[in-house]
Amino acid sequence: MLIGGAILSVVILGVFSATRAYQEYQLQQIDEKIALRAKEAEKLYGQGRYLEAAHIYDELFRNAHSTKWKEEFRRNTASALTMYGNQLLAARRYDEAMAAYQRALQYAPLPEAYAGMAAVEQQLGNREGAVNHWAAAAQHSRGAQAQAYQRNAAREQIAIGDEAYQRGDLQRALQAWQTAVELAPGTAEAQEAQRKFEQALQELLQRR
């Protein structure tokens, strides 16, 4: 009985070892396939074929079992879609560009995607939309890049104030310039907005 048990134990251990080895082999094969697909996507990305790259990265993202790989492919998909949006923006295909940026944000809140949306809004003449997207880009950035986005938001906000002032709407102009100061504190844009705010406020007080 002991001999039989010993043999059974060896058989079980042998099966377990073989199964584990096969699982490791499968994982290795999967990793190799992932690596090949990732290289294919990287090549397409480098060639400027961003939408094709995005499709592969999305496939890898959805099939990845490792959290690390899943996160990397998720951000890669967002990056490729953002670059595709930039291509569409350059081609003046604004609606399609906006859709590409929005898709990118479903994967990751890349500041570049928000910046692309802001650029689309600028081209369409929607200053308030541009301000909101520049501000969002700043919130998802750091350092000098964040300040650059803040300044872009402030410039658009100043323009909103200028347009209101030209229409004779001093109250709206004052609000816009005050917001511009808050959007990019300590910048040249904030100083410009503050100066315009004070001049318009003085003008408003003189009218009363």
mmCIF file with all atom_site columns, C-alpha atoms in Angstrom:
data_model
loop_
_atom_site.group_PDB
_atom_site.id
_atom_site.type_symbol
_atom_site.label_atom_id
_atom_site.label_alt_id
_atom_site.label_comp_id
_atom_site.label_asym_id
_atom_site.label_entity_id
_atom_site.label_seq_id
_atom_site.pdbx_PDB_ins_code
_atom_site.Cartn_x
_atom_site.Cartn_y
_atom_site.Cartn_z
_atom_site.occupancy
_atom_site.B_iso_or_equiv
_atom_site.pdbx_formal_charge
_atom_site.auth_seq_id
_atom_site.auth_comp_id
_atom_site.auth_asym_id
_atom_site.auth_atom_id
_atom_site.pdbx_PDB_model_num
ATOM 1   C CA . MET A 1 1   ? 0.000   0.000   0.000   1.00 0.00 ? 1   MET A CA 1
ATOM 2   C CA . LEU A 1 2   ? 2.845   2.304   0.839   1.00 0.00 ? 2   LEU A CA 1
ATOM 3   C CA . ILE A 1 3   ? 4.497   1.429   -2.426  1.00 0.00 ? 3   ILE A CA 1
ATOM 4   C CA . GLY A 1 4   ? 1.267   2.077   -4.305  1.00 0.00 ? 4   GLY A CA 1
ATOM 5   C CA . GLY A 1 5   ? 0.831   5.359   -2.453  1.00 0.00 ? 5   GLY A CA 1
ATOM 6   C CA . ALA A 1 6   ? 4.388   6.331   -3.223  1.00 0.00 ? 6   ALA A CA 1
ATOM 7   C CA . ILE A 1 7   ? 3.881   5.505   -6.897  1.00 0.00 ? 7   ILE A CA 1
ATOM 8   C CA . LEU A 1 8   ? 0.600   7.452   -6.954  1.00 0.00 ? 8   LEU A CA 1
ATOM 9   C CA . SER A 1 9   ? 2.329   10.382  -5.287  1.00 0.00 ? 9   SER A CA 1
ATOM 10  C CA . VAL A 1 10  ? 5.072   10.325  -7.889  1.00 0.00 ? 10  VAL A CA 1
ATOM 11  C CA . VAL A 1 11  ? 2.508   10.135  -10.698 1.00 0.00 ? 11  VAL A CA 1
ATOM 12  C CA . ILE A 1 12  ? 0.525   13.074  -9.288  1.00 0.00 ? 12  ILE A CA 1
ATOM 13  C CA . LEU A 1 13  ? 3.664   15.100  -8.804  1.00 0.00 ? 13  LEU A CA 1
ATOM 14  C CA . GLY A 1 14  ? 4.775   14.167  -12.288 1.00 0.00 ? 14  GLY A CA 1
ATOM 15  C CA . VAL A 1 15  ? 1.459   15.230  -13.793 1.00 0.00 ? 15  VAL A CA 1
ATOM 16  C CA . PHE A 1 16  ? 1.526   18.463  -11.797 1.00 0.00 ? 16  PHE A CA 1
ATOM 17  C CA . SER A 1 17  ? 5.072   19.205  -12.931 1.00 0.00 ? 17  SER A CA 1
ATOM 18  C CA . ALA A 1 18  ? 4.189   18.463  -16.544 1.00 0.00 ? 18  ALA A CA 1
ATOM 19  C CA . THR A 1 19  ? 1.040   20.609  -16.332 1.00 0.00 ? 19  THR A CA 1
ATOM 20  C CA . ARG A 1 20  ? 2.965   23.485  -14.771 1.00 0.00 ? 20  ARG A CA 1
ATOM 21  C CA . ALA A 1 21  ? 5.673   23.213  -17.407 1.00 0.00 ? 21  ALA A CA 1
ATOM 22  C CA . TYR A 1 22  ? 3.017   23.270  -20.133 1.00 0.00 ? 22  TYR A CA 1
ATOM 23  C CA . GLN A 1 23  ? 1.363   26.328  -18.546 1.00 0.00 ? 23  GLN A CA 1
ATOM 24  C CA . GLU A 1 24  ? 4.715   28.107  -18.425 1.00 0.00 ? 24  GLU A CA 1
ATOM 25  C CA . TYR A 1 25  ? 5.272   27.162  -22.072 1.00 0.00 ? 25  TYR A CA 1
ATOM 26  C CA . GLN A 1 26  ? 1.841   28.570  -22.955 1.00 0.00 ? 26  GLN A CA 1
ATOM 27  C CA . LEU A 1 27  ? 2.591   31.793  -21.088 1.00 0.00 ? 27  LEU A CA 1
ATOM 28  C CA . GLN A 1 28  ? 5.897   32.078  -22.906 1.00 0.00 ? 28  GLN A CA 1
ATOM 29  C CA . GLN A 1 29  ? 4.130   31.578  -26.238 1.00 0.00 ? 29  GLN A CA 1
ATOM 30  C CA . ILE A 1 30  ? 1.520   34.186  -25.297 1.00 0.00 ? 30  ILE A CA 1
ATOM 31  C CA . ASP A 1 31  ? 4.243   36.638  -24.297 1.00 0.00 ? 31  ASP A CA 1
ATOM 32  C CA . GLU A 1 32  ? 5.984   36.075  -27.617 1.00 0.00 ? 32  GLU A CA 1
ATOM 33  C CA . LYS A 1 33  ? 2.752   36.700  -29.509 1.00 0.00 ? 33  LYS A CA 1
ATOM 34  C CA . ILE A 1 34  ? 2.126   39.842  -27.464 1.00 0.00 ? 34  ILE A CA 1
ATOM 35  C CA . ALA A 1 35  ? 5.650   41.032  -28.145 1.00 0.00 ? 35  ALA A CA 1
ATOM 36  C CA . LEU A 1 36  ? 5.237   40.471  -31.884 1.00 0.00 ? 36  LEU A CA 1
ATOM 37  C CA . ARG A 1 37  ? 1.903   42.307  -31.991 1.00 0.00 ? 37  ARG A CA 1
ATOM 38  C CA . ALA A 1 38  ? 3.307   45.120  -29.874 1.00 0.00 ? 38  ALA A CA 1
ATOM 39  C CA . LYS A 1 39  ? 6.259   45.480  -32.250 1.00 0.00 ? 39  LYS A CA 1
ATOM 40  C CA . GLU A 1 40  ? 3.845   45.561  -35.179 1.00 0.00 ? 40  GLU A CA 1
ATOM 41  C CA . ALA A 1 41  ? 1.852   48.328  -33.504 1.00 0.00 ? 41  ALA A CA 1
ATOM 42  C CA . GLU A 1 42  ? 5.028   50.222  -32.664 1.00 0.00 ? 42  GLU A CA 1
ATOM 43  C CA . LYS A 1 43  ? 6.148   50.019  -36.295 1.00 0.00 ? 43  LYS A CA 1
ATOM 44  C CA . LEU A 1 44  ? 2.784   51.316  -37.528 1.00 0.00 ? 44  LEU A CA 1
ATOM 45  C CA . TYR A 1 45  ? 2.939   54.117  -34.978 1.00 0.00 ? 45  TYR A CA 1
ATOM 46  C CA . GLY A 1 46  ? 6.390   55.088  -36.196 1.00 0.00 ? 46  GLY A CA 1
ATOM 47  C CA . GLN A 1 47  ? 5.092   55.152  -39.767 1.00 0.00 ? 47  GLN A CA 1
ATOM 48  C CA . GLY A 1 48  ? 2.294   57.531  -38.823 1.00 0.00 ? 48  GLY A CA 1
ATOM 49  C CA . ARG A 1 49  ? -0.368  54.849  -39.274 1.00 0.00 ? 49  ARG A CA 1
ATOM 50  C CA . TYR A 1 50  ? -1.886  55.705  -35.935 1.00 0.00 ? 50  TYR A CA 1
ATOM 51  C CA . LEU A 1 51  ? -5.381  54.309  -36.371 1.00 0.00 ? 51  LEU A CA 1
ATOM 52  C CA . GLU A 1 52  ? -4.021  50.894  -37.344 1.00 0.00 ? 52  GLU A CA 1
ATOM 53  C CA . ALA A 1 53  ? -1.667  51.002  -34.375 1.00 0.00 ? 53  ALA A CA 1
ATOM 54  C CA . ALA A 1 54  ? -4.563  51.939  -32.101 1.00 0.00 ? 54  ALA A CA 1
ATOM 55  C CA . HIS A 1 55  ? -6.547  48.895  -33.237 1.00 0.00 ? 55  HIS A CA 1
ATOM 56  C CA . ILE A 1 56  ? -3.685  46.567  -32.313 1.00 0.00 ? 56  ILE A CA 1
ATOM 57  C CA . TYR A 1 57  ? -3.002  48.270  -28.988 1.00 0.00 ? 57  TYR A CA 1
ATOM 58  C CA . ASP A 1 58  ? -6.713  48.046  -28.159 1.00 0.00 ? 58  ASP A CA 1
ATOM 59  C CA . GLU A 1 59  ? -6.693  44.334  -28.975 1.00 0.00 ? 59  GLU A CA 1
ATOM 60  C CA . LEU A 1 60  ? -3.656  43.821  -26.740 1.00 0.00 ? 60  LEU A CA 1
ATOM 61  C CA . PHE A 1 61  ? -5.245  45.904  -23.985 1.00 0.00 ? 61  PHE A CA 1
ATOM 62  C CA . ARG A 1 62  ? -8.422  43.837  -24.001 1.00 0.00 ? 62  ARG A CA 1
ATOM 63  C CA . ASN A 1 63  ? -6.592  40.515  -24.029 1.00 0.00 ? 63  ASN A CA 1
ATOM 64  C CA . ALA A 1 64  ? -3.836  41.334  -21.538 1.00 0.00 ? 64  ALA A CA 1
ATOM 65  C CA . HIS A 1 65  ? -3.941  39.443  -18.243 1.00 0.00 ? 65  HIS A CA 1
ATOM 66  C CA . SER A 1 66  ? -1.128  41.315  -16.547 1.00 0.00 ? 66  SER A CA 1
ATOM 67  C CA . THR A 1 67  ? -2.110  44.612  -14.932 1.00 0.00 ? 67  THR A CA 1
ATOM 68  C CA . LYS A 1 68  ? 1.205   46.093  -16.005 1.00 0.00 ? 68  LYS A CA 1
ATOM 69  C CA . TRP A 1 69  ? 0.699   45.185  -19.664 1.00 0.00 ? 69  TRP A CA 1
ATOM 70  C CA . LYS A 1 70  ? -2.944  46.189  -19.570 1.00 0.00 ? 70  LYS A CA 1
ATOM 71  C CA . GLU A 1 71  ? -2.047  49.659  -18.314 1.00 0.00 ? 71  GLU A CA 1
ATOM 72  C CA . GLU A 1 72  ? 0.698   50.086  -20.904 1.00 0.00 ? 72  GLU A CA 1
ATOM 73  C CA . PHE A 1 73  ? -1.498  49.041  -23.827 1.00 0.00 ? 73  PHE A CA 1
ATOM 74  C CA . ARG A 1 74  ? -4.357  51.182  -22.541 1.00 0.00 ? 74  ARG A CA 1
ATOM 75  C CA . ARG A 1 75  ? -2.176  54.289  -22.615 1.00 0.00 ? 75  ARG A CA 1
ATOM 76  C CA . ASN A 1 76  ? -0.651  53.283  -25.944 1.00 0.00 ? 76  ASN A CA 1
ATOM 77  C CA . THR A 1 77  ? -4.136  53.060  -27.434 1.00 0.00 ? 77  THR A CA 1
ATOM 78  C CA . ALA A 1 78  ? -4.939  56.520  -26.104 1.00 0.00 ? 78  ALA A CA 1
ATOM 79  C CA . SER A 1 79  ? -1.680  57.892  -27.492 1.00 0.00 ? 79  SER A CA 1
ATOM 80  C CA . ALA A 1 80  ? -2.238  56.403  -30.953 1.00 0.00 ? 80  ALA A CA 1
ATOM 81  C CA . LEU A 1 81  ? -5.797  57.739  -31.104 1.00 0.00 ? 81  LEU A CA 1
ATOM 82  C CA . THR A 1 82  ? -4.585  61.175  -30.018 1.00 0.00 ? 82  THR A CA 1
ATOM 83  C CA . MET A 1 83  ? -1.990  61.198  -32.782 1.00 0.00 ? 83  MET A CA 1
ATOM 84  C CA . TYR A 1 84  ? -4.654  60.100  -35.246 1.00 0.00 ? 84  TYR A CA 1
ATOM 85  C CA . GLY A 1 85  ? -6.769  63.004  -34.046 1.00 0.00 ? 85  GLY A CA 1
ATOM 86  C CA . ASN A 1 86  ? -3.840  65.330  -34.717 1.00 0.00 ? 86  ASN A CA 1
ATOM 87  C CA . GLN A 1 87  ? -3.670  64.051  -38.287 1.00 0.00 ? 87  GLN A CA 1
ATOM 88  C CA . LEU A 1 88  ? -7.371  64.721  -38.766 1.00 0.00 ? 88  LEU A CA 1
ATOM 89  C CA . LEU A 1 89  ? -7.001  68.166  -37.216 1.00 0.00 ? 89  LEU A CA 1
ATOM 90  C CA . ALA A 1 90  ? -4.197  69.015  -39.638 1.00 0.00 ? 90  ALA A CA 1
ATOM 91  C CA . ALA A 1 91  ? -6.444  67.852  -42.485 1.00 0.00 ? 91  ALA A CA 1
ATOM 92  C CA . ARG A 1 92  ? -9.217  70.148  -41.167 1.00 0.00 ? 92  ARG A CA 1
ATOM 93  C CA . ARG A 1 93  ? -11.510 67.204  -40.548 1.00 0.00 ? 93  ARG A CA 1
ATOM 94  C CA . TYR A 1 94  ? -12.608 68.719  -37.281 1.00 0.00 ? 94  TYR A CA 1
ATOM 95  C CA . ASP A 1 95  ? -15.588 66.538  -36.382 1.00 0.00 ? 95  ASP A CA 1
ATOM 96  C CA . GLU A 1 96  ? -13.581 63.373  -36.959 1.00 0.00 ? 96  GLU A CA 1
ATOM 97  C CA . ALA A 1 97  ? -10.652 64.789  -35.019 1.00 0.00 ? 97  ALA A CA 1
ATOM 98  C CA . MET A 1 98  ? -12.892 65.569  -32.063 1.00 0.00 ? 98  MET A CA 1
ATOM 99  C CA . ALA A 1 99  ? -14.290 62.040  -32.149 1.00 0.00 ? 99  ALA A CA 1
ATOM 100 C CA . ALA A 1 100 ? -10.760 60.586  -32.168 1.00 0.00 ? 100 ALA A CA 1
ATOM 101 C CA . TYR A 1 101 ? -9.734  62.667  -29.155 1.00 0.00 ? 101 TYR A CA 1
ATOM 102 C CA . GLN A 1 102 ? -12.888 61.670  -27.299 1.00 0.00 ? 102 GLN A CA 1
ATOM 103 C CA . ARG A 1 103 ? -12.141 58.008  -27.993 1.00 0.00 ? 103 ARG A CA 1
ATOM 104 C CA . ALA A 1 104 ? -8.607  58.497  -26.721 1.00 0.00 ? 104 ALA A CA 1
ATOM 105 C CA . LEU A 1 105 ? -9.919  59.884  -23.446 1.00 0.00 ? 105 LEU A CA 1
ATOM 106 C CA . GLN A 1 106 ? -11.981 56.739  -22.934 1.00 0.00 ? 106 GLN A CA 1
ATOM 107 C CA . TYR A 1 107 ? -8.669  54.918  -22.497 1.00 0.00 ? 107 TYR A CA 1
ATOM 108 C CA . ALA A 1 108 ? -6.595  57.487  -20.605 1.00 0.00 ? 108 ALA A CA 1
ATOM 109 C CA . PRO A 1 109 ? -6.885  61.192  -19.678 1.00 0.00 ? 109 PRO A CA 1
ATOM 110 C CA . LEU A 1 110 ? -3.939  62.290  -21.806 1.00 0.00 ? 110 LEU A CA 1
ATOM 111 C CA . PRO A 1 111 ? -3.422  66.063  -21.690 1.00 0.00 ? 111 PRO A CA 1
ATOM 112 C CA . GLU A 1 112 ? -2.546  65.984  -25.387 1.00 0.00 ? 112 GLU A CA 1
ATOM 113 C CA . ALA A 1 113 ? -6.036  64.702  -26.181 1.00 0.00 ? 113 ALA A CA 1
ATOM 114 C CA . TYR A 1 114 ? -7.620  67.555  -24.232 1.00 0.00 ? 114 TYR A CA 1
ATOM 115 C CA . ALA A 1 115 ? -5.275  69.964  -26.016 1.00 0.00 ? 115 ALA A CA 1
ATOM 116 C CA . GLY A 1 116 ? -6.355  68.547  -29.355 1.00 0.00 ? 116 GLY A CA 1
ATOM 117 C CA . MET A 1 117 ? -9.994  69.081  -28.445 1.00 0.00 ? 117 MET A CA 1
ATOM 118 C CA . ALA A 1 118 ? -9.190  72.656  -27.480 1.00 0.00 ? 118 ALA A CA 1
ATOM 119 C CA . ALA A 1 119 ? -7.528  73.207  -30.859 1.00 0.00 ? 119 ALA A CA 1
ATOM 120 C CA . VAL A 1 120 ? -10.610 71.844  -32.627 1.00 0.00 ? 120 VAL A CA 1
ATOM 121 C CA . GLU A 1 121 ? -12.861 74.177  -30.638 1.00 0.00 ? 121 GLU A CA 1
ATOM 122 C CA . GLN A 1 122 ? -10.635 77.099  -31.587 1.00 0.00 ? 122 GLN A CA 1
ATOM 123 C CA . GLN A 1 123 ? -10.928 76.238  -35.260 1.00 0.00 ? 123 GLN A CA 1
ATOM 124 C CA . LEU A 1 124 ? -14.705 76.015  -34.919 1.00 0.00 ? 124 LEU A CA 1
ATOM 125 C CA . GLY A 1 125 ? -14.842 79.382  -33.170 1.00 0.00 ? 125 GLY A CA 1
ATOM 126 C CA . ASN A 1 126 ? -16.025 77.980  -29.849 1.00 0.00 ? 126 ASN A CA 1
ATOM 127 C CA . ARG A 1 127 ? -13.840 79.884  -27.406 1.00 0.00 ? 127 ARG A CA 1
ATOM 128 C CA . GLU A 1 128 ? -15.594 78.677  -24.261 1.00 0.00 ? 128 GLU A CA 1
ATOM 129 C CA . GLY A 1 129 ? -15.158 75.068  -25.321 1.00 0.00 ? 129 GLY A CA 1
ATOM 130 C CA . ALA A 1 130 ? -11.488 75.761  -26.018 1.00 0.00 ? 130 ALA A CA 1
ATOM 131 C CA . VAL A 1 131 ? -11.044 77.299  -22.563 1.00 0.00 ? 131 VAL A CA 1
ATOM 132 C CA . ASN A 1 132 ? -12.573 74.256  -20.880 1.00 0.00 ? 132 ASN A CA 1
ATOM 133 C CA . HIS A 1 133 ? -10.377 71.804  -22.766 1.00 0.00 ? 133 HIS A CA 1
ATOM 134 C CA . TRP A 1 134 ? -7.175  73.811  -22.260 1.00 0.00 ? 134 TRP A CA 1
ATOM 135 C CA . ALA A 1 135 ? -7.975  73.919  -18.548 1.00 0.00 ? 135 ALA A CA 1
ATOM 136 C CA . ALA A 1 136 ? -8.545  70.150  -18.506 1.00 0.00 ? 136 ALA A CA 1
ATOM 137 C CA . ALA A 1 137 ? -5.224  69.623  -20.291 1.00 0.00 ? 137 ALA A CA 1
ATOM 138 C CA . ALA A 1 138 ? -3.529  71.718  -17.608 1.00 0.00 ? 138 ALA A CA 1
ATOM 139 C CA . GLN A 1 139 ? -5.161  69.708  -14.818 1.00 0.00 ? 139 GLN A CA 1
ATOM 140 C CA . HIS A 1 140 ? -3.708  66.497  -16.241 1.00 0.00 ? 140 HIS A CA 1
ATOM 141 C CA . SER A 1 141 ? -0.221  67.942  -16.756 1.00 0.00 ? 141 SER A CA 1
ATOM 142 C CA . ARG A 1 142 ? 2.647   69.111  -14.587 1.00 0.00 ? 142 ARG A CA 1
ATOM 143 C CA . GLY A 1 143 ? 5.259   71.822  -14.548 1.00 0.00 ? 143 GLY A CA 1
ATOM 144 C CA . ALA A 1 144 ? 5.952   73.913  -17.618 1.00 0.00 ? 144 ALA A CA 1
ATOM 145 C CA . GLN A 1 145 ? 3.523   71.960  -19.777 1.00 0.00 ? 145 GLN A CA 1
ATOM 146 C CA . ALA A 1 146 ? 0.682   72.583  -17.341 1.00 0.00 ? 146 ALA A CA 1
ATOM 147 C CA . GLN A 1 147 ? 1.443   76.296  -17.293 1.00 0.00 ? 147 GLN A CA 1
ATOM 148 C CA . ALA A 1 148 ? 1.549   76.411  -21.102 1.00 0.00 ? 148 ALA A CA 1
ATOM 149 C CA . TYR A 1 149 ? -1.954  74.949  -21.217 1.00 0.00 ? 149 TYR A CA 1
ATOM 150 C CA . GLN A 1 150 ? -3.114  77.365  -18.514 1.00 0.00 ? 150 GLN A CA 1
ATOM 151 C CA . ARG A 1 151 ? -1.816  80.279  -20.555 1.00 0.00 ? 151 ARG A CA 1
ATOM 152 C CA . ASN A 1 152 ? -3.636  79.007  -23.642 1.00 0.00 ? 152 ASN A CA 1
ATOM 153 C CA . ALA A 1 153 ? -6.845  78.842  -21.633 1.00 0.00 ? 153 ALA A CA 1
ATOM 154 C CA . ALA A 1 154 ? -6.277  82.364  -20.330 1.00 0.00 ? 154 ALA A CA 1
ATOM 155 C CA . ARG A 1 155 ? -5.656  83.734  -23.838 1.00 0.00 ? 155 ARG A CA 1
ATOM 156 C CA . GLU A 1 156 ? -8.964  82.359  -25.047 1.00 0.00 ? 156 GLU A CA 1
ATOM 157 C CA . GLN A 1 157 ? -10.691 83.708  -21.958 1.00 0.00 ? 157 GLN A CA 1
ATOM 158 C CA . ILE A 1 158 ? -9.168  87.156  -22.570 1.00 0.00 ? 158 ILE A CA 1
ATOM 159 C CA . ALA A 1 159 ? -10.488 87.018  -26.141 1.00 0.00 ? 159 ALA A CA 1
ATOM 160 C CA . ILE A 1 160 ? -13.955 86.234  -24.781 1.00 0.00 ? 160 ILE A CA 1
ATOM 161 C CA . GLY A 1 161 ? -13.688 89.334  -22.607 1.00 0.00 ? 161 GLY A CA 1
ATOM 162 C CA . ASP A 1 162 ? -12.470 91.439  -25.532 1.00 0.00 ? 162 ASP A CA 1
ATOM 163 C CA . GLU A 1 163 ? -15.416 90.378  -27.669 1.00 0.00 ? 163 GLU A CA 1
ATOM 164 C CA . ALA A 1 164 ? -17.862 91.138  -24.870 1.00 0.00 ? 164 ALA A CA 1
ATOM 165 C CA . TYR A 1 165 ? -16.262 94.550  -24.379 1.00 0.00 ? 165 TYR A CA 1
ATOM 166 C CA . GLN A 1 166 ? -16.584 95.334  -28.087 1.00 0.00 ? 166 GLN A CA 1
ATOM 167 C CA . ARG A 1 167 ? -20.289 94.485  -27.871 1.00 0.00 ? 167 ARG A CA 1
ATOM 168 C CA . GLY A 1 168 ? -20.610 96.911  -24.996 1.00 0.00 ? 168 GLY A CA 1
ATOM 169 C CA . ASP A 1 169 ? -21.233 94.158  -22.447 1.00 0.00 ? 169 ASP A CA 1
ATOM 170 C CA . LEU A 1 170 ? -18.927 95.363  -19.668 1.00 0.00 ? 170 LEU A CA 1
ATOM 171 C CA . GLN A 1 171 ? -20.277 92.970  -17.057 1.00 0.00 ? 171 GLN A CA 1
ATOM 172 C CA . ARG A 1 172 ? -19.542 89.954  -19.251 1.00 0.00 ? 172 ARG A CA 1
ATOM 173 C CA . ALA A 1 173 ? -16.117 91.349  -20.121 1.00 0.00 ? 173 ALA A CA 1
ATOM 174 C CA . LEU A 1 174 ? -15.253 91.832  -16.454 1.00 0.00 ? 174 LEU A CA 1
ATOM 175 C CA . GLN A 1 175 ? -16.283 88.284  -15.623 1.00 0.00 ? 175 GLN A CA 1
ATOM 176 C CA . ALA A 1 176 ? -14.242 86.870  -18.497 1.00 0.00 ? 176 ALA A CA 1
ATOM 177 C CA . TRP A 1 177 ? -11.088 88.773  -17.601 1.00 0.00 ? 177 TRP A CA 1
ATOM 178 C CA . GLN A 1 178 ? -11.398 87.865  -13.930 1.00 0.00 ? 178 GLN A CA 1
ATOM 179 C CA . THR A 1 179 ? -11.656 84.212  -14.934 1.00 0.00 ? 179 THR A CA 1
ATOM 180 C CA . ALA A 1 180 ? -8.559  84.616  -17.112 1.00 0.00 ? 180 ALA A CA 1
ATOM 181 C CA . VAL A 1 181 ? -6.598  85.818  -14.083 1.00 0.00 ? 181 VAL A CA 1
ATOM 182 C CA . GLU A 1 182 ? -7.709  82.740  -12.150 1.00 0.00 ? 182 GLU A CA 1
ATOM 183 C CA . LEU A 1 183 ? -6.866  80.369  -14.992 1.00 0.00 ? 183 LEU A CA 1
ATOM 184 C CA . ALA A 1 184 ? -3.196  81.331  -15.237 1.00 0.00 ? 184 ALA A CA 1
ATOM 185 C CA . PRO A 1 185 ? -2.094  83.132  -12.061 1.00 0.00 ? 185 PRO A CA 1
ATOM 186 C CA . GLY A 1 186 ? 1.284   84.821  -12.134 1.00 0.00 ? 186 GLY A CA 1
ATOM 187 C CA . THR A 1 187 ? 1.584   84.797  -15.930 1.00 0.00 ? 187 THR A CA 1
ATOM 188 C CA . ALA A 1 188 ? 1.765   87.586  -18.493 1.00 0.00 ? 188 ALA A CA 1
ATOM 189 C CA . GLU A 1 189 ? -1.765  86.650  -19.534 1.00 0.00 ? 189 GLU A CA 1
ATOM 190 C CA . ALA A 1 190 ? -3.013  87.118  -15.991 1.00 0.00 ? 190 ALA A CA 1
ATOM 191 C CA . GLN A 1 191 ? -1.383  90.552  -15.853 1.00 0.00 ? 191 GLN A CA 1
ATOM 192 C CA . GLU A 1 192 ? -2.988  91.534  -19.154 1.00 0.00 ? 192 GLU A CA 1
ATOM 193 C CA . ALA A 1 193 ? -6.389  90.329  -17.990 1.00 0.00 ? 193 ALA A CA 1
ATOM 194 C CA . GLN A 1 194 ? -6.008  92.161  -14.675 1.00 0.00 ? 194 GLN A CA 1
ATOM 195 C CA . ARG A 1 195 ? -5.127  95.390  -16.475 1.00 0.00 ? 195 ARG A CA 1
ATOM 196 C CA . LYS A 1 196 ? -8.142  95.114  -18.752 1.00 0.00 ? 196 LYS A CA 1
ATOM 197 C CA . PHE A 1 197 ? -10.351 94.261  -15.798 1.00 0.00 ? 197 PHE A CA 1
ATOM 198 C CA . GLU A 1 198 ? -9.264  97.344  -13.861 1.00 0.00 ? 198 GLU A CA 1
ATOM 199 C CA . GLN A 1 199 ? -9.681  99.652  -16.858 1.00 0.00 ? 199 GLN A CA 1
ATOM 200 C CA . ALA A 1 200 ? -13.144 98.315  -17.632 1.00 0.00 ? 200 ALA A CA 1
ATOM 201 C CA . LEU A 1 201 ? -14.161 98.495  -13.983 1.00 0.00 ? 201 LEU A CA 1
ATOM 202 C CA . GLN A 1 202 ? -13.083 102.137 -13.843 1.00 0.00 ? 202 GLN A CA 1
ATOM 203 C CA . GLU A 1 203 ? -15.067 102.811 -16.998 1.00 0.00 ? 203 GLU A CA 1
ATOM 204 C CA . LEU A 1 204 ? -18.120 101.115 -15.538 1.00 0.00 ? 204 LEU A CA 1
ATOM 205 C CA . LEU A 1 205 ? -17.891 103.155 -12.335 1.00 0.00 ? 205 LEU A CA 1
ATOM 206 C CA . GLN A 1 206 ? -17.627 106.376 -14.310 1.00 0.00 ? 206 GLN A CA 1
ATOM 207 C CA . ARG A 1 207 ? -20.863 105.564 -16.112 1.00 0.00 ? 207 ARG A CA 1
ATOM 208 C CA . ARG A 1 208 ? -22.778 105.426 -12.863 1.00 0.00 ? 208 ARG A CA 1
#
